[in-house]
Every structure is written in C-alpha cells, then in structure tokens.
Coordinates of C-alpha atoms and ligand atoms in Angstrom, one line a residue:
M206 CA -25.4 -3.9 1.4
A207 CA -28.4 -6.2 1.4
S208 CA -31.4 -3.8 2.6
S209 CA -33.4 -5.9 5.3
S210 CA -36.5 -4.0 4.6
P211 CA -39.4 -6.8 4.1
F212 CA -40.1 -5.1 0.1
F213 CA -36.5 -5.6 -0.7
L214 CA -36.3 -9.4 0.5
S215 CA -39.5 -10.7 -1.3
F216 CA -38.2 -8.3 -4.4
S217 CA -35.0 -10.1 -4.6
L218 CA -36.5 -13.3 -4.0
L219 CA -38.8 -13.0 -6.5
L220 CA -35.6 -12.5 -8.9
S221 CA -34.1 -15.4 -10.3
L222 CA -30.7 -16.4 -10.0
P223 CA -30.0 -16.5 -13.6
L224 CA -31.7 -12.9 -14.0
L225 CA -29.2 -11.3 -11.3
F226 CA -26.3 -13.4 -13.6
L227 CA -27.9 -11.5 -16.7
L228 CA -28.1 -8.2 -15.6
A229 CA -24.5 -8.2 -13.7
P230 CA -21.7 -7.9 -16.7
R231 CA -23.6 -4.7 -18.1
L232 CA -23.9 -3.1 -14.0
L233 CA -20.3 -4.1 -13.0
S234 CA -18.4 -2.4 -16.2
P235 CA -17.2 0.8 -15.0
K236 CA -19.4 4.0 -16.5
T237 CA -18.8 6.9 -18.0
L238 CA -21.7 9.1 -16.5
P239 CA -21.9 12.8 -16.5
G240 CA -22.1 12.0 -12.5
I241 CA -20.7 9.1 -10.6
P242 CA -23.0 5.9 -10.9
M243 CA -24.8 5.2 -7.7
A244 CA -24.8 1.4 -6.9
T245 CA -28.5 0.2 -6.0
E246 CA -29.0 -2.6 -3.8
L247 CA -29.7 -5.2 -6.1
E248 CA -26.2 -3.9 -8.0
D249 CA -24.4 -4.6 -4.8
L250 CA -26.1 -7.7 -4.0
A251 CA -25.0 -9.0 -7.7
L252 CA -21.7 -8.0 -7.4
F253 CA -20.9 -9.6 -4.4
R254 CA -22.7 -12.6 -5.1
R255 CA -20.8 -13.0 -8.8
A256 CA -17.3 -11.9 -6.6
T257 CA -18.3 -14.7 -4.6
L258 CA -18.7 -17.6 -6.8
S259 CA -16.1 -16.4 -9.2
S260 CA -12.6 -17.6 -10.0
S261 CA -10.6 -20.0 -7.9
N262 CA -7.9 -17.7 -9.2
I263 CA -6.4 -17.0 -6.3
S264 CA -2.5 -17.2 -7.1
L265 CA -0.2 -16.1 -9.7
P266 CA -2.2 -16.4 -13.0
S267 CA -0.1 -19.3 -14.9
S268 CA -1.1 -17.8 -18.2
G269 CA 2.1 -16.5 -19.0
H270 CA 0.8 -12.9 -18.7
P271 CA 2.7 -11.0 -15.7
P272 CA 0.3 -10.2 -12.5
K273 CA -1.0 -7.2 -12.4
I274 CA -1.8 -4.5 -9.5
A275 CA -5.0 -2.8 -8.9
F276 CA -4.8 0.6 -7.9
L277 CA -8.0 1.6 -6.0
F278 CA -9.3 4.8 -5.1
L279 CA -11.4 5.7 -2.5
T280 CA -12.2 9.2 -2.8
N281 CA -15.0 12.2 -1.7
S282 CA -13.2 15.0 -3.2
D283 CA -11.3 15.3 -6.8
L284 CA -8.4 13.0 -7.2
S285 CA -6.1 16.2 -7.5
F286 CA -2.8 14.2 -7.8
S287 CA -4.0 12.2 -11.1
P288 CA -1.2 13.8 -13.3
L289 CA 1.4 12.4 -10.7
W290 CA -0.2 8.9 -10.7
E291 CA -0.2 9.1 -14.6
R292 CA 3.2 9.8 -14.5
F293 CA 4.1 7.0 -12.1
F294 CA 2.1 4.8 -14.2
S295 CA 3.8 5.9 -17.3
G296 CA 5.1 3.0 -19.2
H297 CA 3.7 -0.1 -17.2
A298 CA 0.0 0.3 -18.5
S299 CA 0.2 -3.5 -19.0
L300 CA 1.0 -4.2 -15.3
L301 CA -2.0 -2.0 -13.7
N302 CA -5.4 -1.1 -13.7
V303 CA -7.0 2.0 -11.9
Y304 CA -10.9 1.6 -10.0
V305 CA -12.0 4.3 -8.4
H306 CA -14.7 4.7 -5.8
A307 CA -16.1 8.2 -5.8
D308 CA -18.9 9.4 -3.4
P309 CA -22.1 9.9 -5.5
S310 CA -23.3 13.1 -3.3
A311 CA -19.8 14.8 -3.2
K312 CA -19.3 17.3 -6.4
L313 CA -16.3 16.2 -7.8
R314 CA -14.5 16.7 -11.6
L315 CA -13.9 13.6 -13.1
P316 CA -10.2 13.2 -14.1
Q317 CA -10.0 13.0 -17.8
T318 CA -6.4 11.5 -18.0
A319 CA -6.0 7.9 -19.9
S320 CA -5.9 6.0 -16.4
F321 CA -8.5 7.2 -15.1
R322 CA -11.0 7.7 -17.4
R323 CA -13.9 5.5 -17.4
R324 CA -12.9 3.4 -14.5
F325 CA -15.3 4.7 -12.6
I326 CA -17.2 2.0 -10.4
T327 CA -20.6 2.3 -9.1
A328 CA -20.5 3.5 -5.9
K329 CA -22.5 4.8 -2.7
P330 CA -22.3 7.5 -0.1
T331 CA -19.3 7.6 2.3
S332 CA -18.8 9.2 5.9
R333 CA -16.5 8.6 9.0
S334 CA -18.0 6.8 12.2
S335 CA -20.0 4.2 10.1
P336 CA -19.4 1.2 7.8
T337 CA -19.8 3.0 4.6
L338 CA -15.5 3.1 4.2
I339 CA -15.8 -0.6 4.6
S340 CA -18.2 -1.2 1.8
A341 CA -16.9 1.0 -0.2
A342 CA -13.3 -1.3 -0.2
R343 CA -15.2 -4.3 -0.2
R344 CA -17.0 -3.0 -3.5
L345 CA -13.5 -1.7 -4.9
L346 CA -12.3 -5.1 -4.2
A347 CA -15.2 -7.4 -5.7
A348 CA -15.4 -5.1 -9.1
S349 CA -11.5 -5.4 -9.6
L350 CA -11.6 -8.8 -8.7
L351 CA -14.1 -9.6 -11.3
D352 CA -12.9 -7.0 -14.2
D353 CA -9.2 -8.9 -14.6
P354 CA -8.1 -12.3 -13.5
L355 CA -4.5 -10.9 -14.0
N356 CA -5.2 -8.6 -10.9
S357 CA -3.1 -9.8 -8.3
F358 CA -2.2 -7.2 -5.7
F359 CA -4.9 -4.7 -4.4
A360 CA -3.5 -1.2 -3.1
L361 CA -6.3 1.1 -1.4
L362 CA -5.6 4.6 -1.6
S363 CA -7.1 7.9 -1.1
Q364 CA -7.2 11.3 -3.1
H365 CA -4.8 12.4 -0.6
C366 CA -2.1 10.1 -1.2
V367 CA 1.0 9.9 -3.1
P368 CA 3.7 7.4 -4.7
L369 CA 7.3 7.7 -2.9
H370 CA 9.4 5.4 -5.1
P371 CA 9.0 4.5 -9.2
F372 CA 6.7 1.9 -10.2
P373 CA 8.9 -1.0 -10.9
S374 CA 10.2 -0.6 -6.9
L375 CA 6.3 -1.2 -5.7
Y376 CA 5.9 -4.3 -8.3
S377 CA 9.0 -6.0 -7.3
A378 CA 8.7 -5.2 -3.5
L379 CA 5.1 -6.4 -3.7
L380 CA 6.1 -9.7 -5.5
S381 CA 9.4 -10.6 -3.6
N382 CA 7.8 -12.7 -0.9
R383 CA 7.4 -16.4 -1.1
P384 CA 4.4 -17.4 -0.9
L385 CA 3.1 -13.9 -1.5
K386 CA 1.6 -11.6 1.3
S387 CA -0.4 -8.8 1.5
F388 CA 1.1 -5.5 3.3
I389 CA -1.8 -4.8 5.9
E390 CA -1.0 -3.3 9.4
I391 CA -2.3 -5.3 12.2
I392 CA -1.8 -4.2 16.1
A393 CA -3.1 -5.6 18.9
D394 CA -1.9 -3.6 21.8
E395 CA -3.5 -0.4 20.8
P396 CA -4.4 1.9 24.0
G397 CA -8.2 2.9 23.4
L398 CA -8.6 -0.5 21.5
H399 CA -10.9 -1.9 24.5
A400 CA -13.1 1.5 23.7
R401 CA -13.4 0.8 19.9
Y402 CA -14.2 -2.9 20.5
V403 CA -17.6 -1.9 22.1
A404 CA -18.4 0.7 20.2
R405 CA -21.3 -1.2 18.8
G406 CA -22.3 -2.3 22.4
D407 CA -20.1 -4.4 24.9
L408 CA -21.0 -7.6 23.6
A409 CA -21.7 -7.0 20.2
M410 CA -19.2 -8.4 18.9
L411 CA -19.6 -11.7 20.5
P412 CA -19.3 -14.8 19.6
E413 CA -17.9 -13.9 16.4
V414 CA -14.9 -11.7 17.3
P415 CA -13.3 -12.5 21.0
F416 CA -11.6 -9.2 22.4
P417 CA -8.1 -10.9 22.3
H418 CA -8.6 -11.4 18.7
F419 CA -10.0 -7.6 17.7
R420 CA -7.2 -6.0 15.8
V421 CA -6.6 -2.3 15.1
G422 CA -4.2 -0.9 11.4
S423 CA -3.8 1.7 8.8
Q424 CA -7.0 1.3 6.2
F425 CA -4.6 1.6 3.5
F426 CA -3.4 -2.1 2.5
V427 CA -2.3 -3.7 -0.5
L428 CA -3.9 -7.1 -0.4
T429 CA -3.3 -10.7 -2.5
R430 CA -5.6 -11.8 -4.6
R431 CA -6.6 -14.5 -2.1
H432 CA -6.9 -12.0 0.6
A433 CA -9.3 -10.0 -1.5
L434 CA -11.4 -12.5 -2.1
L435 CA -11.7 -14.0 1.5
V436 CA -12.9 -10.2 2.1
V437 CA -15.7 -10.4 -1.0
R438 CA -16.3 -14.1 0.5
D439 CA -16.6 -13.0 4.3
R440 CA -20.4 -13.0 5.5
R441 CA -19.5 -13.5 8.9
L442 CA -17.4 -10.9 10.6
W443 CA -19.1 -8.5 7.9
R444 CA -22.4 -8.6 10.0
K445 CA -20.6 -7.6 13.2
F446 CA -18.6 -4.8 11.8
R447 CA -21.6 -3.3 9.6
M448 CA -23.2 -3.0 13.0
P449 CA -23.7 0.9 13.6
C450 CA -21.8 2.3 16.7
L451 CA -23.7 3.7 19.6
K452 CA -24.5 7.2 19.7
S453 CA -22.7 7.5 22.9
R454 CA -19.6 5.9 21.6
E455 CA -19.7 7.4 18.6
D456 CA -15.7 9.0 19.2
S457 CA -14.6 5.3 19.5
C458 CA -16.2 4.5 16.0
Y459 CA -13.2 3.7 13.4
P460 CA -15.0 0.2 11.7
E461 CA -12.5 0.6 8.5
E462 CA -9.4 0.9 10.7
H463 CA -10.5 -2.9 12.4
Y464 CA -12.5 -4.8 9.6
F465 CA -9.4 -5.6 7.4
P466 CA -6.7 -6.2 10.2
T467 CA -8.8 -8.5 12.7
L468 CA -10.6 -10.5 9.6
L469 CA -6.9 -11.3 8.1
S470 CA -5.0 -11.8 11.5
M471 CA -8.0 -14.4 12.7
R472 CA -8.2 -15.9 9.2
D473 CA -4.5 -16.0 7.8
P474 CA -1.9 -14.5 10.0
A475 CA 1.1 -15.6 8.4
G476 CA -0.1 -14.5 5.2
C477 CA 0.3 -11.2 6.0
T478 CA 3.6 -8.9 6.8
G479 CA 1.6 -6.9 9.4
Y480 CA 2.7 -3.3 8.2
T481 CA 1.2 -1.0 6.0
L482 CA 3.4 0.7 2.7
T483 CA 1.0 3.6 3.8
R484 CA 3.1 6.5 5.3
V485 CA 1.1 8.7 7.5
N486 CA 2.1 11.4 9.9
W487 CA 0.2 11.4 13.4
T488 CA 2.1 13.8 14.8
G489 CA -0.1 16.7 16.1
S490 CA -3.2 14.9 14.9
F491 CA -6.5 16.5 15.6
D492 CA -10.1 14.8 15.8
G493 CA -8.7 11.5 13.8
H494 CA -7.3 13.4 10.7
P495 CA -3.2 13.1 10.6
H496 CA -0.9 16.2 9.4
L497 CA -1.9 17.4 5.9
Y498 CA 1.1 18.2 4.3
G499 CA 1.1 21.6 2.4
P500 CA 3.2 23.1 -0.4
G501 CA 5.7 24.9 1.3
E502 CA 6.7 21.5 3.3
I503 CA 7.3 19.4 -0.3
S504 CA 11.1 19.1 -0.6
A505 CA 13.3 16.3 -1.6
D506 CA 14.2 15.6 2.0
L507 CA 10.6 15.1 2.9
I508 CA 10.2 12.6 0.2
R509 CA 13.4 10.6 1.4
T510 CA 12.3 10.6 4.9
L511 CA 8.9 9.5 4.6
R512 CA 10.0 6.4 2.7
K513 CA 11.9 5.7 5.6
S514 CA 10.5 3.0 8.2
N515 CA 12.4 2.1 11.5
S516 CA 12.3 -1.7 9.9
S517 CA 14.3 -3.0 7.2
Y518 CA 11.2 -2.3 4.2
E519 CA 10.6 1.3 3.0
Y520 CA 7.0 3.0 2.4
M521 CA 6.0 3.5 -1.0
F522 CA 3.3 5.6 -0.6
A523 CA 2.3 8.1 2.0
R524 CA -0.7 10.4 2.9
K525 CA -2.4 13.2 3.5
F526 CA -1.5 15.8 0.8
S527 CA -3.7 19.0 0.2
P528 CA -4.5 19.3 -3.3
A529 CA -2.2 22.4 -3.8
C530 CA 1.0 20.0 -3.2
L531 CA 0.8 18.5 -6.8
A532 CA 2.9 21.7 -8.3
P533 CA 5.9 21.3 -6.0
L534 CA 5.5 17.0 -6.4
M535 CA 5.7 17.4 -9.7
E536 CA 9.1 19.0 -9.9
L537 CA 10.3 16.6 -7.8
A538 CA 8.8 13.7 -10.1
D539 CA 11.2 12.8 -12.1
T540 CA 14.3 13.9 -9.9
V541 CA 13.1 12.2 -7.1
I542 CA 10.2 10.4 -6.5
L543 CA 10.2 8.3 -9.0
K544 CA 14.1 7.6 -9.1
D545 CA 15.5 5.2 -6.8
Ligands
NAG231 C1 -9.1 -18.1 -14.1 O1 -8.5 -16.9 -14.9 C2 -8.2 -17.5 -16.4 C3 -7.7 -16.1 -16.6 O2 -6.3 -16.1 -16.5 C4 -9.5 -17.7 -17.2 O3 -9.8 -18.0 -18.4 C5 -10.7 -18.7 -16.1 O4 -11.6 -18.6 -16.6 C6 -10.3 -18.1 -14.4 N1 -10.7 -19.6 -13.9 C7 -12.3 -19.2 -13.1 C8 -12.5 -20.1 -12.5 O5 -12.7 -17.9 -12.7
NAG232 C1 4.7 15.4 11.3 O1 4.0 16.5 11.3 C2 4.6 17.8 12.0 C3 3.2 18.9 12.0 O2 2.2 18.3 12.5 C4 5.8 18.3 11.3 O3 6.5 19.5 12.3 C5 6.6 17.3 11.2 O4 7.8 18.1 10.5 C6 6.2 16.0 10.5 N1 7.3 14.8 10.1 C7 7.5 14.7 8.9 C8 8.6 13.5 9.0 O5 6.7 14.7 8.0
NAG233 C1 9.9 4.8 14.7 O1 10.3 5.0 15.7 C2 10.0 6.0 16.9 C3 10.9 5.7 18.2 O2 10.1 4.7 18.6 C4 8.7 6.8 16.5 O3 9.3 8.3 17.1 C5 8.8 7.4 14.8 O4 7.5 7.8 14.8 C6 8.9 5.9 14.6 N1 8.8 6.1 12.6 C7 8.3 5.9 12.0 C8 8.3 6.3 10.8 O5 7.4 5.0 12.2

C-alpha cells in the first residue's frame, strides 16, 4: 500500500523508475530469512508496478508447457496441515507452485517440507475488520504472477483449509471450462449487505461502486490468470475498499468478502462461475467465525459430505479445521481424501 505521508511521496519521486526495476527482482524472490520477511512500502510499490506492467500473458501458456496452479496460503499461525498438502502435491510438482503470506508479527514455525520451504513472500501484518487481508491476497497474486508465467490458476487458501479430492481432480475441474473461468462466490442478495456497503460511511463507495453493484462472497477463491492480473491492475475499486471502516460500524466490516466479488462481477461476470470451491460450515457460527472442526469429528463420511454441494459441482477444499485434525486427516489421506 502506498503511504500518503509527504515524506514518502517525495522520497519515491526521487527514485527513478529504473532504480525501482533494478531493486525489484531481488526483493521479489521468496526468501529464507530466519523470520518472516517484512514488506516495505517501497517493495510493495515495486511489486505492484512490476506485476501491473508485466505479461500480456493472460491466457493459457502456448509454449507447450502444461499450465500450473499457484497455491496461495494466507496465514497468521502455523501451517499445521503442510504434511497433508505435501501428500496432496506429491507427484505433481511440475504442475504447481506454493506461495505463503505469513503475518510477520505472528510467531509461527516455518514449515520445512519441500513445497513450502523458501516459498514465503514479503508480507505485512494482517487483521480482521481491515483491508489488510485484501492487501495480503493482492500481494500473493502479484508475487505469483511475476514468479512463473505458467501459473494459470491462483487458489487462495488459509492454514485451516484442507483438500477434499486428489490433485488431478482439482486440475481437471479447473481446466474443464472453455474459456477458463474463475471460481469465486458472488452473492447479490444477502441480508446485511447494505450495512456492509455503508461501513465506511453512507456515500463512501460512490461513485465507483453504486449499491446495486456491491457483492459478497467467500474470501477463498480460485482465479484465472486473466482475473489475477485484473485484480493487481485495479486501482479504482481498491482506492475505495482500502478505506477504513467507521469505528461505529466495525461490526459490518469484512472488506475481503466484498472487494474481489464486487470487482469481478462488475468487470467480467461471465468469466466467473459464481461459486467457491471451498466448503465452510456456518451452522452455529459466532462472531463471524464458522464451525471449527475438531479431531473427534474427522471421518470418511465427513469428507464425503463436505465434498457435496447442492449443485452439479463438488467442493475441492474445506475449512476450518483445528491443527489437532492433522493426525486423523493423514490417516484418511490415501484411502479417502486423495482417492476418487
Ligand atoms: C509470456 O510468457 C513467456 C513464457 O511463457 C515469456 O517468455 C514471455 O516473456 C512472457 N511475455 C510477457 C510480455 O511477459
Ligand atoms: C456443521 O457444524 C455443526 C456444529 O456447529 C455440526 O453439528 C454439523 O454436523 C456440521 N455439519 C457438517 C456437514 O459438518
Ligand atoms: C443445501 O441447501 C440446503 C437447503 O437450502 C441448505 O440448508 C444447505 O446448507 C445447503 N448445503 C450446501 C452445501 O450448500
């Protein structure tokens, strides 16, 4: 995010663009610092500038190399399920990349397994009821767009997400639409939508986002490369959604559930399926948190139930699972989760 401080503005003006580009490649590469790398304003600026100017590579790569899926993990605690994800990735390394945005202010252990090691991008602290979760997702999209031109789908996940199907099922589900589509939930008629629309002030979203265009949907999406680029290039809506909510309206402040569905439904509704591939259980939720599955609830039946939707598609991922679910999930990995 660009700072509005006069010092920063004049400082960044002093820096010529060529210098930014010289700096950028080194700053962008995933790092192996003992802690989590912290993004500076300058790095963020360079990252988005480069991603914005980068590739007209918006369709499937034509180079003969198969397209890849970028798995974008957004976390503020340990990636407890990395062993399960490793099992899921196993044998498919050439078809995927992992990127992690870990809150640098959180104390977490860096996973040392092959797919996650050295995959941490420069990050900034994240918190609920603020646009920081949007920034983090945009940072992940920009870094992964730049990192590998073969990245063709961008799946946003959290540390509480688990896979429900084997990798090849996900891969063919994503690539089955022609033209390719993003899997993002887009809902227009949710109770409470208007309260969320005015969370920054009654007229704050105008004129860019009239209320009839305001949408809600799960934060967890899978975007095509075309849409990932559309997001990192967007400034018009981001200028609105990055504004803080009014203190008195923080109960209605969930920017990350609105920015992406609103932007994509305004710009390319036909390019979106309108649903998320990540199942969540809102039964008995409180304080905006969905049901957190514990180890005692894990069973083959649960996995099969979570896969089913009311529609013609199956869910590919589910959340939220507590870290203690790792052992029972690993026991089901080969016989249920990674078997179709
Ligand atoms: C598009 O991707 C190819 C590799 O697939 C790369 O060589 C080329 O430089 C990219 N083009 C642009 C404009 O980034
Ligand atoms: C959803 O969560 C509730 C508890 O809040 C639980 O009773 C129910 O079994 C869960 N549903 C599924 C499909 O897991
Ligand atoms: C399916 O629809 C029923 C009834 O509308 C609803 O209660 C349930 O939560 C839906 N399940 C899923 C997975 O969307």
